[in-house]
Coordinates of C-alpha atoms in Angstrom, one line a residue:
X60 CA 14.2 20.8 -141.6
X61 CA 17.3 22.1 -143.3
X62 CA 17.4 21.0 -146.9
X63 CA 20.5 20.0 -148.8
X64 CA 21.7 22.7 -151.2
X65 CA 21.4 22.3 -155.0
X66 CA 25.0 22.3 -156.0
X67 CA 26.9 24.2 -158.7
X68 CA 26.9 22.6 -162.1
X69 CA 29.8 22.5 -164.4
X70 CA 31.0 25.9 -165.6
X71 CA 32.0 24.8 -169.1
X72 CA 29.2 24.4 -171.7
X73 CA 29.5 21.1 -173.5
X74 CA 26.9 21.0 -176.3
X75 CA 25.8 17.5 -177.3
X76 CA 26.1 16.4 -180.9
X77 CA 22.9 16.1 -182.8
X78 CA 21.4 12.7 -183.6
X79 CA 20.2 11.7 -180.2
X80 CA 18.0 8.6 -180.2
X81 CA 14.4 9.7 -180.7
X82 CA 11.8 7.6 -178.8
X83 CA 8.1 7.8 -178.5
X84 CA 6.9 8.1 -174.9
X85 CA 3.2 7.4 -175.2
X86 CA 2.1 10.6 -173.5
X87 CA 5.1 12.8 -174.1
X88 CA 6.0 12.8 -177.8
X89 CA 5.8 16.5 -178.2
X90 CA 4.7 19.8 -176.6
X91 CA 1.4 19.6 -174.9
X92 CA -1.4 21.9 -176.1
X93 CA -3.4 21.5 -172.9
X94 CA -2.3 21.5 -169.3
X95 CA -4.0 18.2 -168.2
X96 CA -1.8 15.5 -166.8
X97 CA -1.4 12.8 -169.5
X98 CA -2.7 9.3 -168.7
X99 CA 0.1 6.8 -168.0
X100 CA 1.4 4.9 -170.9
X101 CA 0.3 1.2 -171.2
X102 CA 2.0 -0.8 -168.5
X103 CA 2.7 2.2 -166.2
X104 CA 1.0 3.6 -163.1
X105 CA 0.7 7.2 -162.0
X106 CA 2.3 7.6 -158.5
X107 CA 2.2 11.5 -158.3
X108 CA 0.8 14.3 -160.4
X109 CA -0.4 17.9 -160.2
X110 CA -2.2 19.8 -163.0
X111 CA -2.0 23.1 -161.1
X112 CA -5.7 23.8 -161.4
X113 CA -7.1 26.5 -159.1
X114 CA -8.2 30.1 -158.8
X115 CA -5.9 32.8 -160.3
X116 CA -3.5 34.1 -157.7
X117 CA -3.9 31.2 -155.3
X118 CA -1.0 29.3 -153.7
X119 CA 0.0 25.8 -154.7
X120 CA -1.8 22.7 -153.2
X121 CA -0.3 22.3 -149.7
X122 CA -0.9 18.6 -149.9
X123 CA 1.5 18.3 -152.8
X124 CA 4.0 21.1 -152.1
X125 CA 5.9 23.0 -149.4
X126 CA 7.9 26.2 -149.8
X127 CA 11.6 26.4 -149.3
X128 CA 12.1 30.0 -148.1
X129 CA 15.0 32.1 -147.1
X130 CA 18.1 33.6 -148.7
X131 CA 19.4 31.8 -151.8
X132 CA 22.9 32.0 -150.3
X133 CA 21.7 29.3 -147.9
X134 CA 21.5 26.8 -150.8
X135 CA 25.3 26.7 -151.4
X136 CA 25.1 27.6 -155.1
X137 CA 25.9 31.3 -155.0
X138 CA 22.5 32.5 -156.0
X139 CA 21.4 35.8 -154.6
X140 CA 17.6 35.9 -154.4
X141 CA 15.4 35.4 -151.4
X142 CA 12.9 32.6 -151.8
X143 CA 9.4 33.4 -150.4
X144 CA 6.0 31.9 -150.1
X145 CA 4.4 35.0 -151.5
X146 CA 1.9 34.6 -154.3
X147 CA 3.8 37.4 -156.0
X148 CA 6.5 34.8 -156.6
X149 CA 4.6 31.5 -156.6
X150 CA 1.0 31.2 -157.7
X151 CA -1.5 29.5 -159.9
X152 CA -2.6 31.5 -162.9
X153 CA -6.2 30.3 -163.1
X154 CA -5.6 28.6 -166.4
X155 CA -4.2 25.4 -165.0
X156 CA -0.6 26.6 -164.7
X157 CA 2.0 27.2 -162.0
X158 CA 3.9 30.5 -162.2
X159 CA 7.2 31.0 -160.4
X160 CA 8.3 34.7 -161.0
X161 CA 11.6 36.4 -160.1
X162 CA 11.2 40.1 -159.1
X163 CA 13.8 42.7 -158.3
X164 CA 16.8 44.6 -159.5
X165 CA 20.5 44.8 -158.6
X166 CA 21.2 42.4 -155.8
X167 CA 17.7 42.5 -154.4
X168 CA 15.5 39.8 -155.8
X169 CA 12.7 37.5 -154.6
X170 CA 11.6 34.3 -156.2
X171 CA 10.2 30.9 -155.3
X172 CA 11.2 27.3 -154.7
X173 CA 8.7 24.5 -154.0
X174 CA 9.2 20.8 -153.1
X175 CA 7.1 17.8 -152.4
X176 CA 6.9 17.3 -148.6
X177 CA 8.0 13.7 -148.9
X178 CA 9.9 11.4 -151.3
X179 CA 7.0 10.7 -153.7
X180 CA 8.6 8.9 -156.6
X181 CA 11.1 6.1 -157.1
X182 CA 11.8 3.2 -159.5
X183 CA 10.9 -0.2 -158.0
X184 CA 13.5 -2.8 -158.0
X185 CA 13.5 -4.3 -161.5
X186 CA 11.2 -1.6 -162.8
X187 CA 11.2 2.0 -164.1
X188 CA 10.4 5.5 -163.0
X189 CA 9.4 8.3 -165.4
X190 CA 9.1 11.9 -164.1
X191 CA 8.0 14.5 -166.6
X192 CA 6.7 18.1 -166.7
X193 CA 5.5 20.5 -169.3
X194 CA 7.3 23.8 -168.8
X195 CA 7.8 27.2 -170.5
X196 CA 11.1 28.7 -169.5
X197 CA 11.4 32.3 -168.5
X198 CA 11.5 34.8 -171.3
X199 CA 12.4 38.0 -169.4
X200 CA 13.9 40.1 -172.2
X201 CA 17.4 40.6 -170.7
X202 CA 17.8 37.4 -168.8
X203 CA 21.4 37.3 -167.4
X204 CA 21.2 35.5 -164.0
X205 CA 17.9 33.6 -164.5
X206 CA 18.3 29.9 -163.4
X207 CA 15.1 27.8 -163.8
X208 CA 15.2 24.2 -162.6
X209 CA 13.0 21.1 -162.4
X210 CA 14.8 18.5 -160.3
X211 CA 14.6 15.6 -157.8
X212 CA 16.4 15.2 -154.5
X213 CA 16.9 12.2 -152.2
X214 CA 16.3 12.6 -148.4
X215 CA 19.3 12.9 -146.1
X216 CA 22.9 13.6 -146.9
X217 CA 23.9 15.3 -150.2
X218 CA 25.3 14.1 -152.6
X219 CA 25.2 10.5 -151.3
X220 CA 21.4 10.6 -151.2
X221 CA 21.2 11.5 -154.9
X222 CA 20.0 14.4 -157.1
X223 CA 18.6 14.3 -160.6
X224 CA 18.4 17.7 -162.4
X225 CA 15.8 17.1 -165.2
X226 CA 15.8 20.6 -166.6
X227 CA 18.1 23.5 -166.0
X228 CA 18.9 26.6 -168.1
X229 CA 20.7 29.8 -167.3
X230 CA 20.7 33.4 -168.6
X231 CA 17.6 32.8 -170.8
X232 CA 19.6 31.1 -173.4
X233 CA 16.8 28.7 -174.5
X234 CA 18.9 25.7 -173.6
X235 CA 18.6 22.7 -171.3
X236 CA 20.9 20.5 -169.3
X237 CA 20.3 17.1 -167.5
X238 CA 22.6 16.1 -164.7
X239 CA 23.0 13.6 -161.8
X240 CA 24.8 14.1 -158.5
X241 CA 26.0 11.3 -156.2
X242 CA 28.9 9.9 -154.2
X243 CA 31.0 12.3 -152.1
X244 CA 31.8 16.0 -152.1
X245 CA 34.2 17.2 -153.4
X246 CA 35.2 14.9 -156.3
X247 CA 34.2 11.3 -156.1
X248 CA 32.7 9.2 -158.9
X249 CA 30.2 11.9 -159.8
X250 CA 32.8 14.7 -160.0
X251 CA 31.2 16.8 -157.3
X252 CA 30.2 19.6 -157.2
X253 CA 29.8 19.5 -161.0
X254 CA 28.0 16.2 -161.2
X255 CA 27.8 14.1 -164.4
X256 CA 25.7 16.0 -167.0
X257 CA 24.9 16.7 -170.6
X258 CA 26.1 20.3 -170.5
X259 CA 23.8 22.9 -172.0
X260 CA 22.3 22.0 -175.3
X261 CA 19.9 23.8 -177.7
X262 CA 16.3 23.9 -176.7
X263 CA 14.7 25.8 -179.5
X264 CA 11.4 27.6 -178.6
X265 CA 11.7 26.6 -175.0
X266 CA 11.2 30.2 -173.8
X267 CA 8.2 30.9 -176.0
X268 CA 6.2 27.7 -175.6
X269 CA 5.6 24.6 -173.5
X270 CA 8.0 21.7 -173.9
X271 CA 8.2 18.4 -172.0
X272 CA 11.3 17.6 -169.9
X273 CA 11.5 14.0 -168.8
X274 CA 13.7 11.6 -166.9
X275 CA 13.5 7.8 -166.9
X276 CA 15.3 5.8 -164.2
X277 CA 15.6 2.3 -165.5
X278 CA 16.3 -0.5 -163.0
X279 CA 15.3 -3.4 -165.3
X280 CA 18.9 -4.2 -166.0
X281 CA 19.9 -5.0 -162.5
X282 CA 23.6 -5.2 -163.4
X283 CA 23.7 -1.7 -165.0
X284 CA 20.8 0.6 -164.1
X285 CA 20.5 3.9 -166.0
X286 CA 19.0 7.4 -166.0
X287 CA 18.1 8.9 -169.4
X288 CA 17.0 12.5 -170.1
X289 CA 14.5 13.5 -172.8
X290 CA 13.4 16.7 -174.4
X291 CA 10.0 16.4 -176.1
X292 CA 10.4 12.6 -176.2
X293 CA 13.9 12.7 -177.7
X294 CA 16.6 11.1 -175.6
X295 CA 19.7 13.3 -175.4
X296 CA 21.8 12.0 -172.5
X297 CA 22.2 8.8 -170.4
X298 CA 24.2 8.0 -167.3
X299 CA 24.7 4.4 -166.2
X300 CA 25.4 2.7 -162.9
X301 CA 28.6 1.3 -164.3
X302 CA 30.0 4.9 -164.6
X303 CA 29.9 5.5 -160.8
X304 CA 29.9 2.0 -159.2
X305 CA 27.1 -0.1 -157.8
X306 CA 27.3 1.0 -154.2
X307 CA 27.4 4.7 -155.0
X308 CA 24.4 4.3 -157.4
X309 CA 22.3 2.3 -155.0
X310 CA 22.8 4.9 -152.2
X311 CA 21.8 7.7 -154.6
X312 CA 19.0 6.3 -156.8
X313 CA 17.6 3.0 -155.5
X314 CA 15.0 4.8 -153.4
X315 CA 12.3 7.5 -153.6
X316 CA 13.2 11.1 -154.2
X317 CA 11.3 14.4 -153.8
X318 CA 10.4 16.7 -156.7
X319 CA 11.3 20.4 -156.9
X320 CA 10.7 23.5 -159.0
X321 CA 12.6 26.7 -158.5
X322 CA 13.7 29.9 -160.2
X323 CA 17.0 31.1 -158.9
X324 CA 18.8 34.3 -159.7
X325 CA 22.6 34.5 -160.1
X326 CA 25.1 32.0 -158.8
X327 CA 27.9 29.9 -160.0
X328 CA 26.2 28.3 -163.0
X329 CA 24.9 31.5 -164.7
X330 CA 28.0 33.4 -163.8
X331 CA 30.3 30.6 -165.2
X332 CA 28.4 30.4 -168.5
X333 CA 28.5 34.2 -169.2
X334 CA 31.9 34.9 -167.6
X335 CA 30.3 37.7 -165.7
X336 CA 28.5 38.5 -162.4
X337 CA 24.8 38.0 -162.6
X338 CA 22.2 39.4 -162.5
X339 CA 23.4 42.7 -164.1
X340 CA 21.8 46.1 -164.1
X341 CA 20.2 45.3 -167.4
X342 CA 18.5 42.1 -166.1
X343 CA 14.7 42.3 -166.5
X344 CA 12.4 41.8 -163.5
X345 CA 9.4 39.6 -163.8
X346 CA 10.6 36.6 -165.8
X347 CA 8.4 33.6 -165.1
X348 CA 8.8 29.8 -165.3
X349 CA 5.3 28.4 -166.1
X350 CA 4.5 24.8 -165.5
X351 CA 1.4 23.1 -167.0
X352 CA 1.7 19.8 -165.1
X353 CA 4.1 17.4 -163.5
X354 CA 3.7 13.6 -163.2
X355 CA 5.6 10.6 -162.1
X356 CA 4.8 7.1 -163.4
X357 CA 6.3 3.7 -162.6
X358 CA 6.2 0.2 -164.0
X359 CA 5.8 -3.0 -162.0
X360 CA 9.1 -4.1 -160.6
X361 CA 10.6 -7.4 -161.2
X362 CA 13.4 -7.4 -158.6
X363 CA 13.7 -8.7 -155.1
X364 CA 15.5 -5.9 -153.3
X365 CA 13.5 -4.7 -151.4
X366 CA 10.5 -7.1 -151.6
X367 CA 7.0 -6.0 -151.0
X368 CA 4.9 -6.9 -148.0
X369 CA 5.5 -7.3 -144.3
X370 CA 7.2 -9.7 -142.0
X371 CA 10.2 -10.3 -139.8
X372 CA 13.5 -8.6 -140.2
X373 CA 16.3 -10.9 -139.0
X374 CA 19.8 -9.9 -138.0
X375 CA 22.9 -11.2 -136.3
X376 CA 22.6 -14.8 -135.1
X377 CA 19.0 -14.9 -136.3
X378 CA 17.5 -12.5 -133.8
X379 CA 14.6 -10.3 -135.0
X380 CA 14.1 -6.6 -135.1
X381 CA 11.5 -5.9 -132.5
X382 CA 9.4 -3.0 -131.1
X383 CA 9.9 -3.5 -127.3
X384 CA 6.7 -4.7 -125.6
X385 CA 4.7 -3.9 -128.7
X386 CA 4.4 -0.3 -127.5
X387 CA 3.3 2.4 -129.9
X388 CA 4.7 5.2 -127.7
X389 CA 7.0 7.7 -129.5
X390 CA 10.6 7.0 -128.4
X391 CA 9.9 3.3 -127.6
X392 CA 13.2 1.3 -128.1
X393 CA 13.7 -0.9 -131.1
X394 CA 15.7 -4.0 -130.1
X395 CA 16.8 -7.4 -131.1
X396 CA 14.7 -10.2 -129.7
X397 CA 13.9 -13.8 -130.2
X398 CA 11.7 -14.2 -133.3
X399 CA 8.2 -14.9 -132.1
X400 CA 5.9 -13.9 -135.0
X401 CA 4.1 -11.1 -133.0
X402 CA 2.9 -7.8 -134.5
X403 CA 5.9 -6.1 -132.9
X404 CA 8.1 -7.9 -135.4
X405 CA 5.9 -7.4 -138.5
X406 CA 7.8 -4.8 -140.5
X407 CA 6.9 -3.3 -143.9
X408 CA 9.3 -1.6 -146.2
X409 CA 7.6 1.4 -147.9
X410 CA 9.4 2.6 -151.0
X411 CA 7.5 5.9 -150.8
X412 CA 10.1 7.5 -148.5
X413 CA 12.2 4.3 -148.0
X414 CA 10.9 3.9 -144.5
X415 CA 10.4 0.8 -142.3
X416 CA 7.0 0.6 -140.5
X417 CA 5.7 -1.5 -137.6
X418 CA 2.5 -1.1 -135.7
X419 CA 1.7 2.0 -137.8
X420 CA 4.9 3.9 -136.9
X421 CA 8.4 4.3 -138.3
X422 CA 12.0 3.1 -137.5
X423 CA 13.6 6.4 -136.4
X424 CA 17.0 7.6 -135.2
X425 CA 16.6 9.3 -131.8
X426 CA 16.7 13.1 -132.1
X427 CA 17.8 12.8 -135.7
X428 CA 21.3 12.0 -134.4
X429 CA 24.3 11.3 -136.5
X430 CA 26.9 10.1 -134.0
X431 CA 28.0 6.5 -133.6
X432 CA 25.9 4.9 -130.9
X433 CA 22.8 7.0 -131.3
X434 CA 19.9 4.7 -130.4
X435 CA 17.1 3.7 -132.8
X436 CA 13.5 4.0 -131.7
X437 CA 9.8 3.9 -132.8
X438 CA 8.3 7.3 -133.8
X439 CA 5.5 8.9 -135.8
X440 CA 6.3 8.8 -139.5
X441 CA 7.3 12.3 -140.3
X442 CA 9.2 12.3 -143.7
X443 CA 12.5 13.3 -142.1
X444 CA 16.0 12.0 -142.9
X445 CA 16.1 10.2 -139.6
X446 CA 13.6 7.7 -140.9
X447 CA 15.2 6.9 -144.3
X448 CA 16.7 3.4 -144.6
X449 CA 18.2 2.3 -147.9
X450 CA 18.8 -1.4 -148.3
X451 CA 22.3 -2.1 -149.6
X452 CA 23.5 -5.1 -151.6
X453 CA 25.5 -6.4 -148.6
X454 CA 22.4 -6.5 -146.4
X455 CA 23.0 -3.3 -144.6
X456 CA 20.3 -0.7 -143.9
X457 CA 21.9 2.7 -144.7
X458 CA 20.7 6.0 -143.3
X459 CA 22.0 8.8 -145.6
X460 CA 21.4 11.7 -143.2
X461 CA 23.9 10.3 -140.7
X462 CA 26.0 8.3 -143.2
X463 CA 25.6 5.4 -140.8
X464 CA 24.1 1.9 -140.8
X465 CA 21.6 0.1 -138.5
X466 CA 23.8 -1.8 -136.1
X467 CA 23.2 -4.6 -133.5
X468 CA 25.0 -3.1 -130.6
X469 CA 28.3 -4.9 -129.8
X470 CA 27.2 -7.9 -131.8
X471 CA 24.7 -8.7 -129.1
X472 CA 22.9 -12.0 -128.9
X473 CA 21.0 -10.9 -125.8
X474 CA 17.3 -10.4 -126.5
X475 CA 16.3 -6.9 -125.5
X476 CA 19.4 -5.1 -126.6
X477 CA 18.4 -1.8 -128.2
X478 CA 19.9 -1.2 -131.7
X479 CA 21.9 1.8 -132.8
X480 CA 23.5 3.5 -135.8
X481 CA 27.2 3.0 -136.4
X482 CA 29.8 3.6 -139.2
X483 CA 29.0 1.2 -142.1
X484 CA 31.5 -1.6 -141.8
X485 CA 29.9 -4.5 -143.7
X486 CA 30.1 -6.5 -140.5
X487 CA 27.8 -9.4 -139.5
X488 CA 26.0 -7.2 -137.0
X489 CA 24.9 -4.8 -139.7
X490 CA 23.4 -7.5 -142.0
X491 CA 19.6 -7.4 -142.0
X492 CA 17.3 -9.7 -144.0
X493 CA 14.1 -8.0 -145.0
X494 CA 10.8 -9.9 -145.2

């Protein structure tokens, strides 16, 4: 599928003042000497990890990663490289590390961008998510144009679906920036396409050794959730739900996201920082971002939205969301029907992907459509944006890809009416009560 572009970050460099709160993250208090994935801190559970073990020169684990290939110009950031799946650009080094290498000169560069095939990590309601990686930034000699990144992306529409940039640097400056993206483009509460970020700050030794880059999404304060960025266990920047508004925050971050690594060349961010066009004739080929491990950990949630387990989903006038005739055929209509406790009405909300399952398949928008009135059906779970449903505080089930909500067609009270997507209106026929 076509992936949302990683946007341009702010062009001005705003260095943070020193004196950031220093915290001890049990496994992440400083640079890791070894590449093994740290055990989760007490009270946390590992939900995703990769230690990049494998033979030298081999590709990444296809169960954990897919390649985003093609011209960097497709990503909407102004970068000029072509992303490939070649082991010249992306490979394991045989010592437990991932290498992403940019090769080229002038305007002809190749590099790599990998992404988890599905949304593997999210903070449970009332809980926390920590995503961390041990990375050595590129050290290419002359580095104008280098743009390494470790980040997360929600499924569906950008920026509504959310983006969290855990580590970015440009031009081999040995710096780091943490940024979130949300809301609407352009402008909106997250000031898109800049986002809300720390600006570049000093990251001493980050090009010559491994350092940990960490993000914690904290949903324990249900009235003001937050995202905090850490370098080697020291917090340096926090963004809160109150800065952007509850509905915008929920659409962006109250669900699972994918994890990405990439090494871009050129584009708006490096160009804006240097006040020049990058890369230049002096830029050195072969700069490499090296990753020892990546891991995601969560705590147990304490909230009730969405709850675990399966059961009926009730809607307008108490009718239930139902898989017609309990058929498991792809394309089978999803309808409203008299609640009867059958397996066709036993839905499970799965936070890993924010999908709704019944009879082993997923609630799906027919053909990945985005128009008002597009019918909703049952289909094999496939990790596409057509199957992402984000519960809203007003009871709506929001699909970011279409920017629409699950809708009981024409406020129907007739059992057997197939449901659809429609502009989110906060109306009674768009209120759904999860099990």
